[in-house]
Amino acid sequence: MGEGTPKTEMINPALLDGVSANFIVKGPSGVEKSYPMRSITMGIGRSDQCEISVKDGSMSGRHCEVTKINGEIRVRDAGSANGVWLNGERVTDAELFDGDVIRLGQTSIRVDVVGGKKRPDAGMSPKLIGGMVAGFVVLVIAIVAIGVMMSKSKQHKKDLEAVASFVAMARDNQKAKPYASVVDKMGDLAKEANGIPKATCAEPPKGEDAKKVVGGYRELSKTYDRIVTSLNDYSARASAETTGLAGFTDAVADKKIKDKLAEVSEAIEARHQVTTAFIADWKKLSSATMQFAVQADAAFNQGNKGMCASVDKGIQAKSPAEIVSSCKKSFDKSVSTVEEKLKELDELQAGGTTEAAAE
């Protein structure tokens, strides 16, 4: 028998017109990995189904897509929670040029367009410094102003403008509460948990009831996981806002004002840590619920009596109600602390404005 005909890989003609791309991905860990464009459309996201899969908790499953259309390489937002940022500006659909940088959550992607061209208006956009919030424009103005020879009175005015923007943005961020969305789900969570048959070794469920117990707690664990995913998205946005607020300190020349802004930033960071602890409690509850399902399966379906003691102890974690109550108490207290610090800035700003008017 003669040699078989060599297999030929079919290549889409659209990839042969002289323009291709290579994507250098730098994830939260700092490790870089290169992905050449091997298909007309490539998905980027946290899902393993994406052609460019990135382990970044702040990203959605399929965050965005890059597509080759009529000789252009384009990026399109696929409905992400945090948005797609191209060279510091948020975009929904845009052409990519050689040297562009895409940011998705905590992940950055440098674009090398082979056979392409540099962006005509290449350069640092003020929005790259400003981030997601329009108030960052004030910070950019202040940073530029610091580098210019200004009189003391003009610089003081700039400092007060930075304080005013900081206070307005910080108060706006005070409105978001991590436990708010979960409170709306408490009824559904209770209904799901109450729908699972009782599971004790004193009156062990059998047959279909035993299977319902195990399956019910496994599904309940997945429900808690979905809450964790939702809270991670909230935390990523809150973290970006906190980082943006901290940047105002660098725009201020007056040491007294700078120290006060730093104090408020610390209080805001402490508020964010309450959210981090809230997420950790839900993760622990999800893990403990899945562990309980495994123990119940061994005791009721596999006849392992040695697991009865663990089953009778129940789920070893805070209940959903305890988690929400604990977060609400700590978060509301931290919000009050931040507000007290913001009032100090109000007073400082009022005194500074009077002083500037006198000059």
Coordinates of C-alpha atoms in Angstrom, one line a residue:
M1 CA 0.0 0.0 0.0
G2 CA 1.4 3.4 -1.0
E3 CA 1.8 6.4 1.3
G4 CA -1.4 8.3 2.0
T5 CA -2.0 11.8 0.8
P6 CA -0.6 14.3 3.3
K7 CA -3.3 16.2 5.2
T8 CA -3.6 19.9 4.4
E9 CA -4.8 22.4 7.0
M10 CA -7.6 24.6 5.6
I11 CA -6.8 28.3 6.4
N12 CA -9.5 30.9 6.2
P13 CA -8.5 33.3 3.3
A14 CA -9.2 36.3 5.6
L15 CA -6.1 35.4 7.6
L16 CA -3.8 35.6 4.5
D17 CA -4.2 39.3 3.5
G18 CA -1.0 40.4 5.2
V19 CA -2.4 41.7 8.4
S20 CA -2.3 39.4 11.5
A21 CA -2.0 40.0 15.2
N22 CA -0.3 38.6 18.3
F23 CA -1.8 39.2 21.8
I24 CA 0.6 39.3 24.8
V25 CA -1.5 38.7 27.9
K26 CA -0.3 39.8 31.4
G27 CA -2.7 38.4 34.0
P28 CA -3.0 39.3 37.7
S29 CA -0.1 37.0 38.6
G30 CA 2.2 39.1 36.4
V31 CA 3.0 36.1 34.1
E32 CA 3.0 37.0 30.3
K33 CA 1.7 34.6 27.6
S34 CA 1.5 35.1 23.9
Y35 CA -1.6 34.2 21.8
P36 CA -1.3 34.4 18.0
M37 CA -4.5 35.1 16.0
R38 CA -5.3 31.7 14.5
S39 CA -9.0 32.3 13.7
I40 CA -11.2 35.1 12.4
T41 CA -12.8 35.6 15.9
M42 CA -11.2 34.9 19.2
G43 CA -13.0 35.2 22.6
I44 CA -11.2 36.6 25.6
G45 CA -12.4 35.8 29.1
R46 CA -12.3 33.7 32.2
S47 CA -14.1 30.7 30.6
D48 CA -12.0 27.8 29.4
Q49 CA -14.1 27.9 26.2
C50 CA -12.4 31.2 25.2
E51 CA -9.6 31.1 22.8
I52 CA -7.7 33.4 25.1
S53 CA -8.5 32.1 28.6
V54 CA -7.3 34.3 31.5
K55 CA -7.6 33.4 35.2
D56 CA -8.8 36.7 36.4
G57 CA -11.6 36.8 39.1
S58 CA -12.6 40.4 38.1
M59 CA -13.6 39.3 34.5
S60 CA -16.8 37.8 33.2
G61 CA -17.0 34.4 31.4
R62 CA -16.6 35.8 27.9
H63 CA -15.4 39.4 28.4
C64 CA -14.7 40.5 24.8
E65 CA -13.9 39.3 21.3
V66 CA -11.3 40.3 18.8
T67 CA -12.2 39.9 15.1
K68 CA -10.6 40.3 11.8
I69 CA -12.9 42.2 9.4
N70 CA -11.8 43.6 6.0
G71 CA -8.2 43.8 6.9
E72 CA -8.8 45.4 10.3
I73 CA -8.3 43.8 13.7
R74 CA -11.2 45.0 16.0
V75 CA -12.1 44.5 19.7
R76 CA -15.8 44.3 20.8
D77 CA -17.2 44.2 24.4
A78 CA -19.2 41.0 24.8
G79 CA -21.3 42.4 27.6
S80 CA -18.7 42.5 30.4
A81 CA -19.4 43.8 33.9
N82 CA -16.3 46.1 34.1
G83 CA -16.0 47.1 30.5
V84 CA -13.2 47.0 27.9
W85 CA -10.5 49.7 28.2
L86 CA -8.4 50.6 25.1
N87 CA -5.4 52.8 25.9
G88 CA -7.2 54.1 29.0
E89 CA -10.6 54.8 27.3
R90 CA -13.6 52.6 27.6
V91 CA -14.8 51.2 24.3
T92 CA -17.5 48.9 23.0
D93 CA -16.2 48.3 19.5
A94 CA -12.9 49.7 18.2
E95 CA -10.1 49.0 15.7
L96 CA -6.8 47.8 17.1
F97 CA -3.4 49.2 16.0
D98 CA 0.1 48.0 16.7
G99 CA 1.2 48.9 20.2
D100 CA -2.3 49.3 21.6
V101 CA -3.0 48.1 25.2
I102 CA -6.3 46.5 26.2
R103 CA -7.2 46.3 29.9
L104 CA -9.8 43.8 31.2
G105 CA -10.2 43.8 35.0
Q106 CA -6.8 43.1 36.4
T107 CA -5.4 41.8 33.1
S108 CA -3.6 43.8 30.4
I109 CA -3.1 42.7 26.8
R110 CA -0.5 44.3 24.5
V111 CA -1.4 44.1 20.8
D112 CA 1.3 43.4 18.1
V113 CA -0.3 43.9 14.7
V114 CA 1.9 42.3 12.1
G115 CA 1.6 44.1 8.8
G116 CA -0.5 46.7 10.4
K117 CA 0.2 50.3 11.4
K118 CA 0.6 52.5 14.5
R119 CA -2.4 54.3 15.8
P120 CA -2.4 57.8 14.1
D121 CA -3.0 59.6 17.5
A122 CA -0.8 57.3 19.5
G123 CA 0.1 58.7 22.9
M124 CA -1.0 58.7 26.5
S125 CA -4.6 59.8 26.9
P126 CA -5.5 61.8 30.1
K127 CA -8.2 59.1 30.7
L128 CA -5.4 56.6 31.1
I129 CA -4.6 58.4 34.3
G130 CA -8.2 59.2 35.1
G131 CA -9.5 55.6 35.1
M132 CA -13.2 55.0 35.1
V133 CA -14.5 58.1 36.9
A134 CA -15.1 61.5 35.3
G135 CA -13.8 63.2 38.4
F136 CA -10.3 62.0 37.6
V137 CA -10.0 64.8 35.1
V138 CA -9.5 67.1 38.1
L139 CA -6.6 65.0 39.2
V140 CA -5.0 65.2 35.8
I141 CA -5.4 69.0 35.8
A142 CA -3.8 69.2 39.2
I143 CA -0.9 66.9 38.3
V144 CA -0.2 69.1 35.2
A145 CA -0.6 72.3 37.3
I146 CA 2.0 71.1 39.9
G147 CA 4.6 70.9 37.2
V148 CA 4.0 74.5 36.2
M149 CA 5.3 77.5 38.1
M150 CA 2.2 78.8 39.9
S151 CA 1.6 81.2 42.7
K152 CA 0.8 80.0 46.2
S153 CA -2.8 81.2 45.9
K154 CA -3.5 79.5 42.6
Q155 CA -2.0 76.2 43.9
H156 CA -4.1 76.4 47.0
K157 CA -7.2 76.8 44.8
K158 CA -6.2 73.7 42.9
D159 CA -5.8 71.8 46.2
L160 CA -9.4 72.8 47.2
E161 CA -10.8 71.7 43.9
A162 CA -9.1 68.3 44.3
V163 CA -10.7 68.0 47.8
A164 CA -14.2 68.9 46.5
S165 CA -13.9 66.3 43.7
F166 CA -12.6 63.7 46.2
V167 CA -15.5 64.3 48.7
A168 CA -18.2 64.2 46.0
M169 CA -16.8 61.0 44.5
A170 CA -16.3 59.3 47.9
R171 CA -19.8 60.2 49.0
D172 CA -21.2 58.7 45.8
N173 CA -19.3 55.5 46.4
Q174 CA -20.8 55.3 50.0
K175 CA -24.2 54.5 48.4
A176 CA -23.2 51.0 47.2
K177 CA -23.5 48.3 49.8
P178 CA -22.2 44.8 49.2
Y179 CA -25.0 43.1 51.2
A180 CA -27.9 44.9 49.4
S181 CA -28.2 42.5 46.4
V182 CA -27.9 39.4 48.7
V183 CA -30.7 40.7 51.0
D184 CA -33.0 40.5 47.9
K185 CA -32.1 36.8 47.5
M186 CA -32.6 35.7 51.1
G187 CA -36.2 34.6 50.5
D188 CA -35.1 32.4 47.6
L189 CA -32.2 31.0 49.6
A190 CA -34.5 30.0 52.5
K191 CA -36.9 28.4 50.1
E192 CA -34.2 26.4 48.4
A193 CA -32.8 25.2 51.8
N194 CA -36.2 24.4 53.3
G195 CA -37.0 22.3 50.2
I196 CA -34.3 19.8 51.0
P197 CA -35.5 16.8 53.1
K198 CA -34.2 16.6 56.7
A199 CA -30.9 14.8 57.0
T200 CA -30.1 13.1 60.4
C201 CA -28.7 9.7 61.2
A202 CA -31.5 9.4 63.9
E203 CA -34.0 9.3 61.0
P204 CA -31.9 8.7 57.9
P205 CA -33.5 9.4 54.6
K206 CA -33.6 6.5 52.2
G207 CA -33.9 5.9 48.5
E208 CA -35.0 8.9 46.5
D209 CA -35.2 11.1 49.6
A210 CA -31.5 10.3 50.3
K211 CA -30.6 11.3 46.7
K212 CA -32.7 14.5 47.1
V213 CA -30.7 15.4 50.2
V214 CA -27.4 15.0 48.5
G215 CA -28.4 16.7 45.3
G216 CA -30.2 19.5 47.1
Y217 CA -27.1 20.5 49.1
R218 CA -24.9 20.2 46.1
E219 CA -27.2 22.6 44.2
L220 CA -27.3 24.9 47.3
S221 CA -23.5 25.1 47.3
K222 CA -23.6 26.1 43.6
T223 CA -26.1 28.9 44.5
Y224 CA -23.7 30.2 47.1
D225 CA -20.9 30.1 44.5
R226 CA -23.0 32.3 42.2
I227 CA -23.4 34.8 45.0
V228 CA -19.6 34.8 45.3
T229 CA -19.2 35.5 41.6
S230 CA -21.6 38.4 41.8
L231 CA -19.8 39.8 44.8
N232 CA -16.4 39.5 43.2
D233 CA -17.6 41.7 40.3
Y234 CA -18.9 44.3 42.9
S235 CA -15.5 44.1 44.8
A236 CA -13.5 44.7 41.6
R237 CA -15.5 47.9 40.8
A238 CA -15.2 49.1 44.4
S239 CA -11.4 48.4 44.4
A240 CA -11.0 50.4 41.2
E241 CA -12.9 53.3 42.7
T242 CA -10.9 53.1 45.9
T243 CA -7.6 53.2 43.9
G244 CA -8.9 56.2 42.0
L245 CA -9.7 58.1 45.2
A246 CA -6.3 57.4 46.6
G247 CA -4.7 59.1 43.5
F248 CA -6.1 62.5 44.5
T249 CA -3.5 62.6 47.3
D250 CA -0.7 62.9 44.7
A251 CA -2.3 65.9 43.1
V252 CA -2.3 68.0 46.3
A253 CA 0.7 70.2 47.4
D254 CA -0.5 71.3 50.8
K255 CA 0.7 68.8 53.5
K256 CA -2.2 69.3 55.8
I257 CA -4.7 68.5 53.0
K258 CA -2.6 65.6 51.7
D259 CA -2.5 64.0 55.2
K260 CA -6.3 64.4 55.6
L261 CA -6.9 62.8 52.2
A262 CA -4.6 59.9 53.1
E263 CA -6.7 59.4 56.4
V264 CA -9.9 59.2 54.5
S265 CA -8.4 56.8 51.9
E266 CA -7.4 54.5 54.7
A267 CA -10.9 54.6 56.1
I268 CA -12.3 53.8 52.6
E269 CA -9.8 50.9 52.3
A270 CA -11.0 49.6 55.7
R271 CA -14.6 49.7 54.4
H272 CA -13.5 47.7 51.3
Q273 CA -12.0 45.1 53.6
V274 CA -15.5 44.4 55.0
T275 CA -16.6 43.4 51.5
T276 CA -13.5 41.1 51.3
A277 CA -14.5 39.4 54.5
F278 CA -18.2 39.2 53.3
I279 CA -17.0 37.3 50.2
A280 CA -14.8 35.0 52.2
D281 CA -17.8 34.0 54.4
W282 CA -19.8 33.1 51.4
K283 CA -16.9 31.0 50.0
K284 CA -16.6 29.2 53.3
L285 CA -20.4 28.5 53.4
S286 CA -20.3 27.1 49.8
S287 CA -17.4 24.9 50.6
A288 CA -18.9 23.7 53.9
T289 CA -22.3 23.0 52.1
M290 CA -20.6 20.9 49.4
Q291 CA -18.6 19.0 52.1
F292 CA -21.9 18.3 54.0
A293 CA -23.3 16.9 50.7
V294 CA -20.4 14.5 50.4
Q295 CA -20.8 13.4 54.0
A296 CA -24.5 12.8 53.6
D297 CA -23.9 10.8 50.4
A298 CA -21.5 8.6 52.3
A299 CA -23.8 8.1 55.3
F300 CA -27.2 7.7 53.5
N301 CA -26.4 6.3 50.1
Q302 CA -23.2 4.3 50.8
G303 CA -24.1 3.2 54.3
N304 CA -21.0 4.6 55.9
K305 CA -22.1 5.0 59.6
G306 CA -18.8 6.6 60.5
M307 CA -20.0 9.8 58.8
C308 CA -23.0 10.1 61.0
A309 CA -21.3 12.2 63.6
S310 CA -20.3 14.8 61.0
V311 CA -23.7 14.8 59.3
D312 CA -25.5 15.4 62.7
K313 CA -23.3 18.4 63.3
G314 CA -24.8 20.0 60.2
I315 CA -23.0 22.6 58.0
Q316 CA -20.0 24.0 59.8
A317 CA -20.3 27.7 58.7
K318 CA -22.3 30.8 59.3
S319 CA -25.8 30.8 57.9
P320 CA -26.7 33.2 55.1
A321 CA -28.6 35.3 57.6
E322 CA -25.6 35.5 60.0
I323 CA -23.3 36.4 57.1
V324 CA -25.5 39.2 55.9
S325 CA -26.2 40.5 59.5
S326 CA -22.4 40.5 60.3
C327 CA -21.6 42.4 57.0
K328 CA -24.4 44.9 57.5
K329 CA -23.2 45.8 61.0
S330 CA -19.5 46.1 60.1
F331 CA -20.1 47.9 56.7
D332 CA -22.6 50.4 58.1
K333 CA -20.1 51.2 60.9
S334 CA -17.3 51.7 58.4
V335 CA -19.6 53.9 56.3
S336 CA -20.2 56.1 59.3
T337 CA -16.4 56.3 60.0
V338 CA -15.8 57.4 56.4
E339 CA -18.6 60.0 56.6
E340 CA -17.0 61.5 59.8
K341 CA -13.7 61.8 57.9
L342 CA -15.5 63.4 54.9
K343 CA -17.1 66.0 57.2
E344 CA -13.6 66.9 58.4
L345 CA -12.6 67.5 54.8
D346 CA -15.8 69.7 54.4
E347 CA -14.6 71.8 57.3
L348 CA -11.1 72.0 55.9
Q349 CA -12.4 73.0 52.5
A350 CA -14.7 75.7 54.0
G351 CA -11.9 77.2 56.0
G352 CA -9.5 77.1 53.0
T353 CA -12.0 78.8 50.7
T354 CA -12.5 81.6 53.2
E355 CA -8.7 81.9 53.5
A356 CA -8.2 82.1 49.8
A357 CA -10.9 84.7 49.5
A358 CA -9.2 86.9 52.1
E359 CA -5.9 86.7 50.1

